[in-house]
Amino acid sequence: HARSRNYVSESEACRLESVPLDFGDYHPLKPITVTESKTKKMNRKGSTSSTSSSSSSSMVDPLSSVLDGTDPLSLFAAAADPVTTTATMDSTRKKRDKDDSSAVGSDFEPWSSKRGEILARYTTTEKLSINLYMGSEKGKATTTGSAVSEKVRTRLEELDDLEEGSQKELLNLTQQDYVNRIEELNQSLKDAWSSDQKVKALKIVIQCSKLLSDTTVIQFYPSKFVLITDILDTFGKLVYDRILSMCAENRVSLPDNFSPESVNDTAKETCLNWFFKIASIRELIPRFYVEAAILKCNKFLSKTGISECLPRLTSMIRGIGDPLVAVYARAYLCRVGMEVAPQLKESLNKNFFDFLLTFKQIHGDTVQNQLVVQCVEFPLYLTLYSPAIDWILRCIAYRAPEVLLTEMMERCKKLGNNALLLNSVMSAFRAEFIAARSMDFIAMIKECDESGFPKHLLFRSLGLNLALADPPENDRLQILNEAWKVITKLKNPQDYINCAEVWVEYTCRHFTKREVNTVLSDIIKHMTPDRAFEDAYPQLQSIIQKVITYIHDFSVLFSVEKFLPFLDMFQKESVRVEVCKCIMESFINILNALLHICKTMHDSVNALTLEDEKRMLAALINGFIKMVSFGRDFEQQLSFYVEARSMFCNLEPVLVQLIHSVNQLAMETRRVMKGNHSRKTAAFVRACVAFCFITIPSLSSIFTRLNLYLHSGQVALANQCLSQADAFFKAAVSLVPDVPKMISIDGKMRPSDAFLLEFLCNFFSTLLVVPDHPEQGVLFLVRGLLNVIQDYTWEDNSDDKERIYTNVLHLLSAMTQETYIYHVDKVDSNDALYGGDSKFLAEINKLCETVVAQIMEHLKTLGKEEALKRQTQLALYFFNTILAHGDLRNNKLNQLSVHLWNTAQKHGYADTKTMARTLEYIKRRSKQPEMSHFSDLALRLLPLQSRT
């Protein structure tokens, strides 16, 4: 017994009340003007206060207006000495500004970004050696009652053991074995520290630091430096955290900007003890590195501790004879200095200038003899300095003024324009500074000695800067000519392509397709002989990426004569696919040239292709499909979709996109025809519908098929293709029994009930407007769907089936109305076909009785103790359905609703707030005209019970 609904009047009643609004001078974008009263106090007794008004665009604090500007805190502040207050504020502001300028920001490239690059670049196949700490058995028999002096003596003996050779030398290690041993030492350090063996931890760090004085396999030294300093960083952090934890009193730790005065004596004594231990290390290199590792601990002792230690440590490096070892020691000091005191740039500058004074040692006899013994060429030896010098200069150049670059250039000139230093300067300073002096740098590069460091590497570094910043416009062509003169003369294909890759971007940024074509032609000329391009695929890919990034017009790109011959160099299948993907991302709106590329990507899919790769390829192809448009030529558009379906049949997301695109095409046809199809457009729409009906079964995901059947059926219905719509809906009904209990969502198995419930609710909404087939009987689709729902195997502890039945009652209630709440244009629904026929309404009532009986039967089965909460929730859900859609003037329905209410609250599981709101709604409805039966219902309902 559904209640009669007048949807128009209900919509009017629920609509928000419209109130006319007089804006006057108000406008939401107009700035707010607030009048602020300022009271000026006169010194003379009995004088009146004068008030002045000022206009302010900022909001006034409401509390200040209440206090009339004379709050007690302001009066207290005014009573203080104004000179002292001003001075204090100025000093605080200056200090804050200084801290802001001295802090290292996110724009500073951290050491961690360099670490992997160094380890990958500096490798060796020669055998390495390492000294492992073997431990000491001295002092093990010390009794608990030993004197403190005995304990100190034992520790000193342990330290002496390390100096006297309590180590084991491992020889003939491969590079990987060496790395593994270093990692073992790092772990041993952590284990010793966690077991409170601080002396053993210090011994391990000293032993590792000693390794940095060994240059027997010199080409591996930069990687060794990275590995050893990792251990030093670990040690420094452990010591700092240990002392910091000793400063915590009453479990309150020190703030980040603590002062030495807030550090307790115990922590200071421990800190000093560490520095004294390190000072007793005999050898210079381990003493330097270990002290630098705990440099931050000076914060516990004095405010000036770090600023005093940095110059002293800088001077200590002068005692290191090997220039390579010394420059890496300087790099480590800069690295630690930037972490703990970035504002002390003077010490960092002094560190670098010290290096410049000793730079001539690189060309000395000692170094030359060492290179002869190890059979290392001098150019290769110079590259070992690059990471250290680059890092030192990067620290110096960070937020440095432009004048510092000028000073560095002058110093390079005094050293004869040393190529190694010049390269590091161009790598460290801001690209804008370098680009502005491009011609100066080119002049310096020309004067460099090419014997040690090749000029083409310098031009490559210059090109990297010009890719980030523009040089003066008048110099651009001359810069390109000067650079390309050097690059095109390179005989080694790898050296050539490394430079050309960088300068292609400069050419594309500032010149036309003519210059780009010239550059591409030169690259083809250099890389084609002996198939040199096979060893340069990454650089060639980078060149393609840069070209398509800067040439946005695809027609211009393909008019570049050498572009397609350049693509022909990608002859390896996997690389060719990657290049095709790259072009697709940039030029997804062009059809003819890219369809073949899409086919190439699709054909690369096989049984071994990863799902992520399939998703990426499908997303690129889908983006291409969505951008293809033939305008009003809908038949050509459909032909393209048919061809695409045959080409991309192995990628399911592409087929889904094609179905959506064809449905959209059918709806676009309907829009153009304004719903009045001609014979031709009706046939075209049926062709679109047939495309979808044929394609959907090829999909594997069952919920994708269900939703597409429903969506395509709605499109068919909107285009008056009634028999085709029925076919879609029948297919969806027949597919419901195949829904599995569990489905995979983002790689995890999830229950499918919630997804099925959501789909069926959407399906019911559509079935309301679907007219009955003249040969299939009344409500044949609804009956078929109910039978499927009845036969479907639901979870034992689930009420989803009954919730679906409740939603069916919503549908059946809407079907009994004289006029349905919504319709499909130019499609007669059952309200028009049956016209409220009594037999039709009787059939609906029979269905309602059957569904209600099923729900009530299930409610009875929930009477057990463990299911009472579910019974309460389902009863209240069913009660609300009857309240919204049922005619409560019917006595049986009224009794049923009272029974459901009582069932919902008799066991105390009902949500009291929800029940209270429901009861309030009933009472409010009872006050409306012709709703007196709600008053009777409210009287018959049991009063609310508290949760207790």
PDB file of C-alpha atoms in Angstrom, residues 321-508:
ATOM      1  CA  GLY A 321     100.613  15.382   2.196  1.00  0.00           C
ATOM      2  CA  ASP A 322      98.571  13.556  -0.453  1.00  0.00           C
ATOM      3  CA  PRO A 323      96.580  16.214  -2.394  1.00  0.00           C
ATOM      4  CA  LEU A 324      93.736  13.780  -3.190  1.00  0.00           C
ATOM      5  CA  VAL A 325      93.334  12.754   0.461  1.00  0.00           C
ATOM      6  CA  ALA A 326      93.535  16.400   1.510  1.00  0.00           C
ATOM      7  CA  VAL A 327      90.848  17.630  -0.892  1.00  0.00           C
ATOM      8  CA  TYR A 328      88.395  14.976   0.286  1.00  0.00           C
ATOM      9  CA  ALA A 329      89.138  15.902   3.898  1.00  0.00           C
ATOM     10  CA  ARG A 330      88.243  19.491   2.968  1.00  0.00           C
ATOM     11  CA  ALA A 331      85.056  18.251   1.303  1.00  0.00           C
ATOM     12  CA  TYR A 332      84.057  16.405   4.492  1.00  0.00           C
ATOM     13  CA  LEU A 333      84.724  19.483   6.601  1.00  0.00           C
ATOM     14  CA  CYS A 334      82.541  21.570   4.269  1.00  0.00           C
ATOM     15  CA  ARG A 335      79.842  18.947   4.422  1.00  0.00           C
ATOM     16  CA  VAL A 336      79.798  18.881   8.226  1.00  0.00           C
ATOM     17  CA  GLY A 337      80.130  22.669   8.399  1.00  0.00           C
ATOM     18  CA  MET A 338      77.080  23.216   6.172  1.00  0.00           C
ATOM     19  CA  GLU A 339      75.052  20.907   8.411  1.00  0.00           C
ATOM     20  CA  VAL A 340      75.966  22.433  11.770  1.00  0.00           C
ATOM     21  CA  ALA A 341      76.975  26.049  10.999  1.00  0.00           C
ATOM     22  CA  PRO A 342      76.035  27.158   7.456  1.00  0.00           C
ATOM     23  CA  GLN A 343      76.405  30.789   8.492  1.00  0.00           C
ATOM     24  CA  LEU A 344      80.191  30.413   8.939  1.00  0.00           C
ATOM     25  CA  LYS A 345      80.944  30.889   5.253  1.00  0.00           C
ATOM     26  CA  GLU A 346      84.312  32.522   5.983  1.00  0.00           C
ATOM     27  CA  SER A 347      85.726  29.241   7.277  1.00  0.00           C
ATOM     28  CA  LEU A 348      84.431  27.429   4.185  1.00  0.00           C
ATOM     29  CA  ASN A 349      86.024  30.042   1.915  1.00  0.00           C
ATOM     30  CA  LYS A 350      89.327  29.760   3.810  1.00  0.00           C
ATOM     31  CA  ASN A 351      89.165  25.995   3.339  1.00  0.00           C
ATOM     32  CA  PHE A 352      88.871  26.365  -0.445  1.00  0.00           C
ATOM     33  CA  PHE A 353      91.530  29.065  -0.735  1.00  0.00           C
ATOM     34  CA  ASP A 354      93.909  26.794   1.205  1.00  0.00           C
ATOM     35  CA  PHE A 355      93.248  24.159  -1.433  1.00  0.00           C
ATOM     36  CA  LEU A 356      94.065  26.623  -4.223  1.00  0.00           C
ATOM     37  CA  LEU A 357      97.425  27.408  -2.558  1.00  0.00           C
ATOM     38  CA  THR A 358      98.357  23.705  -2.590  1.00  0.00           C
ATOM     39  CA  PHE A 359      96.829  22.959  -5.985  1.00  0.00           C
ATOM     40  CA  LYS A 360     100.226  22.773  -7.706  1.00  0.00           C
ATOM     41  CA  GLN A 361     100.984  19.595  -5.738  1.00  0.00           C
ATOM     42  CA  ILE A 362      98.798  17.733  -8.237  1.00  0.00           C
ATOM     43  CA  HIS A 363     101.517  18.159 -10.852  1.00  0.00           C
ATOM     44  CA  GLY A 364     104.348  17.234  -8.440  1.00  0.00           C
ATOM     45  CA  ASP A 365     106.738  14.296  -8.773  1.00  0.00           C
ATOM     46  CA  THR A 366     105.184  12.357  -5.891  1.00  0.00           C
ATOM     47  CA  VAL A 367     101.805  12.235  -7.584  1.00  0.00           C
ATOM     48  CA  GLN A 368     103.305  11.456 -10.981  1.00  0.00           C
ATOM     49  CA  ASN A 369     105.327   8.530  -9.554  1.00  0.00           C
ATOM     50  CA  GLN A 370     102.213   7.191  -7.823  1.00  0.00           C
ATOM     51  CA  LEU A 371     100.264   7.299 -11.100  1.00  0.00           C
ATOM     52  CA  VAL A 372     103.053   5.464 -12.920  1.00  0.00           C
ATOM     53  CA  VAL A 373     103.068   2.693 -10.302  1.00  0.00           C
ATOM     54  CA  GLN A 374      99.289   2.258 -10.523  1.00  0.00           C
ATOM     55  CA  CYS A 375      99.178   2.675 -14.319  1.00  0.00           C
ATOM     56  CA  VAL A 376      96.640   5.509 -14.089  1.00  0.00           C
ATOM     57  CA  GLU A 377      96.485   8.205 -16.773  1.00  0.00           C
ATOM     58  CA  PHE A 378      96.649  11.805 -15.569  1.00  0.00           C
ATOM     59  CA  PRO A 379      93.252  12.834 -17.091  1.00  0.00           C
ATOM     60  CA  LEU A 380      91.589   9.967 -15.234  1.00  0.00           C
ATOM     61  CA  TYR A 381      93.368  11.025 -12.049  1.00  0.00           C
ATOM     62  CA  LEU A 382      92.024  14.577 -12.391  1.00  0.00           C
ATOM     63  CA  THR A 383      88.440  13.313 -12.579  1.00  0.00           C
ATOM     64  CA  LEU A 384      88.895  11.841  -9.092  1.00  0.00           C
ATOM     65  CA  TYR A 385      89.005  15.398  -7.739  1.00  0.00           C
ATOM     66  CA  SER A 386      85.713  16.455  -9.300  1.00  0.00           C
ATOM     67  CA  PRO A 387      83.273  15.231  -6.583  1.00  0.00           C
ATOM     68  CA  ALA A 388      85.282  16.865  -3.791  1.00  0.00           C
ATOM     69  CA  ILE A 389      85.921  20.174  -5.547  1.00  0.00           C
ATOM     70  CA  ASP A 390      82.341  20.325  -6.834  1.00  0.00           C
ATOM     71  CA  TRP A 391      81.011  19.837  -3.319  1.00  0.00           C
ATOM     72  CA  ILE A 392      83.336  22.421  -1.745  1.00  0.00           C
ATOM     73  CA  LEU A 393      82.382  25.001  -4.351  1.00  0.00           C
ATOM     74  CA  ARG A 394      78.692  24.113  -4.069  1.00  0.00           C
ATOM     75  CA  CYS A 395      78.852  24.876  -0.345  1.00  0.00           C
ATOM     76  CA  ILE A 396      80.671  28.147  -0.968  1.00  0.00           C
ATOM     77  CA  ALA A 397      78.397  29.214  -3.825  1.00  0.00           C
ATOM     78  CA  TYR A 398      75.147  28.499  -1.955  1.00  0.00           C
ATOM     79  CA  ARG A 399      73.229  31.805  -1.863  1.00  0.00           C
ATOM     80  CA  ALA A 400      76.508  33.606  -2.505  1.00  0.00           C
ATOM     81  CA  PRO A 401      76.489  37.030  -4.224  1.00  0.00           C
ATOM     82  CA  GLU A 402      77.468  37.356  -7.853  1.00  0.00           C
ATOM     83  CA  VAL A 403      80.701  39.120  -6.901  1.00  0.00           C
ATOM     84  CA  LEU A 404      82.058  35.839  -5.490  1.00  0.00           C
ATOM     85  CA  LEU A 405      81.848  34.271  -8.952  1.00  0.00           C
ATOM     86  CA  THR A 406      83.906  37.142 -10.334  1.00  0.00           C
ATOM     87  CA  GLU A 407      86.530  36.515  -7.644  1.00  0.00           C
ATOM     88  CA  MET A 408      86.601  32.796  -8.441  1.00  0.00           C
ATOM     89  CA  MET A 409      87.046  33.490 -12.148  1.00  0.00           C
ATOM     90  CA  GLU A 410      90.017  35.759 -11.371  1.00  0.00           C
ATOM     91  CA  ARG A 411      91.621  33.072  -9.198  1.00  0.00           C
ATOM     92  CA  CYS A 412      91.147  30.527 -12.000  1.00  0.00           C
ATOM     93  CA  LYS A 413      92.900  32.882 -14.412  1.00  0.00           C
ATOM     94  CA  LYS A 414      95.848  33.221 -11.995  1.00  0.00           C
ATOM     95  CA  LEU A 415      96.152  29.422 -11.961  1.00  0.00           C
ATOM     96  CA  GLY A 416      96.336  29.399 -15.758  1.00  0.00           C
ATOM     97  CA  ASN A 417      92.630  28.731 -16.343  1.00  0.00           C
ATOM     98  CA  ASN A 418      92.878  25.266 -14.912  1.00  0.00           C
ATOM     99  CA  ALA A 419      90.164  23.213 -16.595  1.00  0.00           C
ATOM    100  CA  LEU A 420      89.325  21.132 -13.509  1.00  0.00           C
ATOM    101  CA  LEU A 421      88.646  24.216 -11.373  1.00  0.00           C
ATOM    102  CA  LEU A 422      86.798  25.988 -14.170  1.00  0.00           C
ATOM    103  CA  ASN A 423      84.496  23.000 -14.606  1.00  0.00           C
ATOM    104  CA  SER A 424      83.711  22.900 -10.893  1.00  0.00           C
ATOM    105  CA  VAL A 425      83.026  26.644 -10.801  1.00  0.00           C
ATOM    106  CA  MET A 426      80.493  26.300 -13.644  1.00  0.00           C
ATOM    107  CA  SER A 427      78.867  23.361 -11.865  1.00  0.00           C
ATOM    108  CA  ALA A 428      78.572  25.101  -8.481  1.00  0.00           C
ATOM    109  CA  PHE A 429      77.343  28.649  -9.111  1.00  0.00           C
ATOM    110  CA  ARG A 430      73.850  29.684 -10.107  1.00  0.00           C
ATOM    111  CA  ALA A 431      73.027  29.166 -13.786  1.00  0.00           C
ATOM    112  CA  GLU A 432      71.907  32.804 -14.131  1.00  0.00           C
ATOM    113  CA  PHE A 433      75.367  34.029 -13.088  1.00  0.00           C
ATOM    114  CA  ILE A 434      77.122  31.657 -15.503  1.00  0.00           C
ATOM    115  CA  ALA A 435      74.811  32.443 -18.450  1.00  0.00           C
ATOM    116  CA  ALA A 436      75.364  36.178 -18.055  1.00  0.00           C
ATOM    117  CA  ARG A 437      79.142  35.611 -18.442  1.00  0.00           C
ATOM    118  CA  SER A 438      78.960  32.961 -21.177  1.00  0.00           C
ATOM    119  CA  MET A 439      81.382  34.695 -23.542  1.00  0.00           C
ATOM    120  CA  ASP A 440      83.877  35.231 -20.697  1.00  0.00           C
ATOM    121  CA  PHE A 441      83.785  31.528 -19.878  1.00  0.00           C
ATOM    122  CA  ILE A 442      84.199  30.597 -23.557  1.00  0.00           C
ATOM    123  CA  ALA A 443      87.301  32.793 -23.715  1.00  0.00           C
ATOM    124  CA  MET A 444      88.709  31.080 -20.600  1.00  0.00           C
ATOM    125  CA  ILE A 445      87.906  27.627 -22.006  1.00  0.00           C
ATOM    126  CA  LYS A 446      89.811  28.434 -25.188  1.00  0.00           C
ATOM    127  CA  GLU A 447      92.922  29.278 -23.151  1.00  0.00           C
ATOM    128  CA  CYS A 448      92.770  26.094 -21.040  1.00  0.00           C
ATOM    129  CA  ASP A 449      95.389  23.414 -21.335  1.00  0.00           C
ATOM    130  CA  GLU A 450      93.612  20.394 -22.849  1.00  0.00           C
ATOM    131  CA  SER A 451      96.168  17.805 -21.739  1.00  0.00           C
ATOM    132  CA  GLY A 452      94.605  17.088 -18.354  1.00  0.00           C
ATOM    133  CA  PHE A 453      90.917  17.905 -18.666  1.00  0.00           C
ATOM    134  CA  PRO A 454      89.253  17.872 -22.138  1.00  0.00           C
ATOM    135  CA  LYS A 455      87.643  21.101 -23.353  1.00  0.00           C
ATOM    136  CA  HIS A 456      84.500  19.354 -24.524  1.00  0.00           C
ATOM    137  CA  LEU A 457      83.651  18.586 -20.877  1.00  0.00           C
ATOM    138  CA  LEU A 458      83.892  22.290 -20.117  1.00  0.00           C
ATOM    139  CA  PHE A 459      81.539  23.111 -22.971  1.00  0.00           C
ATOM    140  CA  ARG A 460      79.189  20.438 -21.680  1.00  0.00           C
ATOM    141  CA  SER A 461      79.130  22.079 -18.232  1.00  0.00           C
ATOM    142  CA  LEU A 462      78.504  25.466 -19.867  1.00  0.00           C
ATOM    143  CA  GLY A 463      75.664  23.957 -21.905  1.00  0.00           C
ATOM    144  CA  LEU A 464      74.028  22.551 -18.767  1.00  0.00           C
ATOM    145  CA  ASN A 465      73.896  26.071 -17.336  1.00  0.00           C
ATOM    146  CA  LEU A 466      72.518  27.551 -20.549  1.00  0.00           C
ATOM    147  CA  ALA A 467      69.736  24.964 -20.481  1.00  0.00           C
ATOM    148  CA  LEU A 468      68.592  26.500 -17.187  1.00  0.00           C
ATOM    149  CA  ALA A 469      69.191  30.209 -17.871  1.00  0.00           C
ATOM    150  CA  ASP A 470      69.280  32.383 -20.980  1.00  0.00           C
ATOM    151  CA  PRO A 471      72.457  34.203 -22.056  1.00  0.00           C
ATOM    152  CA  PRO A 472      72.350  37.753 -23.496  1.00  0.00           C
ATOM    153  CA  GLU A 473      70.334  37.699 -26.712  1.00  0.00           C
ATOM    154  CA  ASN A 474      73.093  39.231 -28.877  1.00  0.00           C
ATOM    155  CA  ASP A 475      75.558  36.488 -27.871  1.00  0.00           C
ATOM    156  CA  ARG A 476      73.343  33.441 -28.452  1.00  0.00           C
ATOM    157  CA  LEU A 477      74.337  32.573 -32.010  1.00  0.00           C
ATOM    158  CA  GLN A 478      78.038  33.182 -31.350  1.00  0.00           C
ATOM    159  CA  ILE A 479      77.881  30.940 -28.267  1.00  0.00           C
ATOM    160  CA  LEU A 480      76.340  28.103 -30.308  1.00  0.00           C
ATOM    161  CA  ASN A 481      78.925  28.468 -33.079  1.00  0.00           C
ATOM    162  CA  GLU A 482      81.876  28.473 -30.659  1.00  0.00           C
ATOM    163  CA  ALA A 483      80.587  25.435 -28.811  1.00  0.00           C
ATOM    164  CA  TRP A 484      79.676  23.431 -31.897  1.00  0.00           C
ATOM    165  CA  LYS A 485      83.094  24.069 -33.460  1.00  0.00           C
ATOM    166  CA  VAL A 486      84.603  22.053 -30.617  1.00  0.00           C
ATOM    167  CA  ILE A 487      81.844  19.444 -30.374  1.00  0.00           C
ATOM    168  CA  THR A 488      81.725  18.508 -34.069  1.00  0.00           C
ATOM    169  CA  LYS A 489      85.500  17.815 -34.100  1.00  0.00           C
ATOM    170  CA  LEU A 490      85.217  15.102 -31.437  1.00  0.00           C
ATOM    171  CA  LYS A 491      86.200  11.694 -32.784  1.00  0.00           C
ATOM    172  CA  ASN A 492      84.966   9.580 -29.886  1.00  0.00           C
ATOM    173  CA  PRO A 493      81.197   8.975 -30.423  1.00  0.00           C
ATOM    174  CA  GLN A 494      80.510   8.779 -26.679  1.00  0.00           C
ATOM    175  CA  ASP A 495      82.235  12.091 -25.961  1.00  0.00           C
ATOM    176  CA  TYR A 496      80.413  13.640 -28.901  1.00  0.00           C
ATOM    177  CA  ILE A 497      76.915  12.502 -27.950  1.00  0.00           C
ATOM    178  CA  ASN A 498      77.383  13.498 -24.302  1.00  0.00           C
ATOM    179  CA  CYS A 499      78.046  17.083 -25.396  1.00  0.00           C
ATOM    180  CA  ALA A 500      75.522  17.176 -28.241  1.00  0.00           C
ATOM    181  CA  GLU A 501      72.746  15.986 -25.917  1.00  0.00           C
ATOM    182  CA  VAL A 502      73.224  19.081 -23.733  1.00  0.00           C
ATOM    183  CA  TRP A 503      73.505  21.627 -26.543  1.00  0.00           C
ATOM    184  CA  VAL A 504      70.423  20.336 -28.399  1.00  0.00           C
ATOM    185  CA  GLU A 505      68.265  21.857 -25.674  1.00  0.00           C
ATOM    186  CA  TYR A 506      69.994  25.231 -26.069  1.00  0.00           C
ATOM    187  CA  THR A 507      69.416  25.072 -29.838  1.00  0.00           C
ATOM    188  CA  CYS A 508      65.719  24.199 -29.462  1.00  0.00           C
TER     189      CYS A 508
END
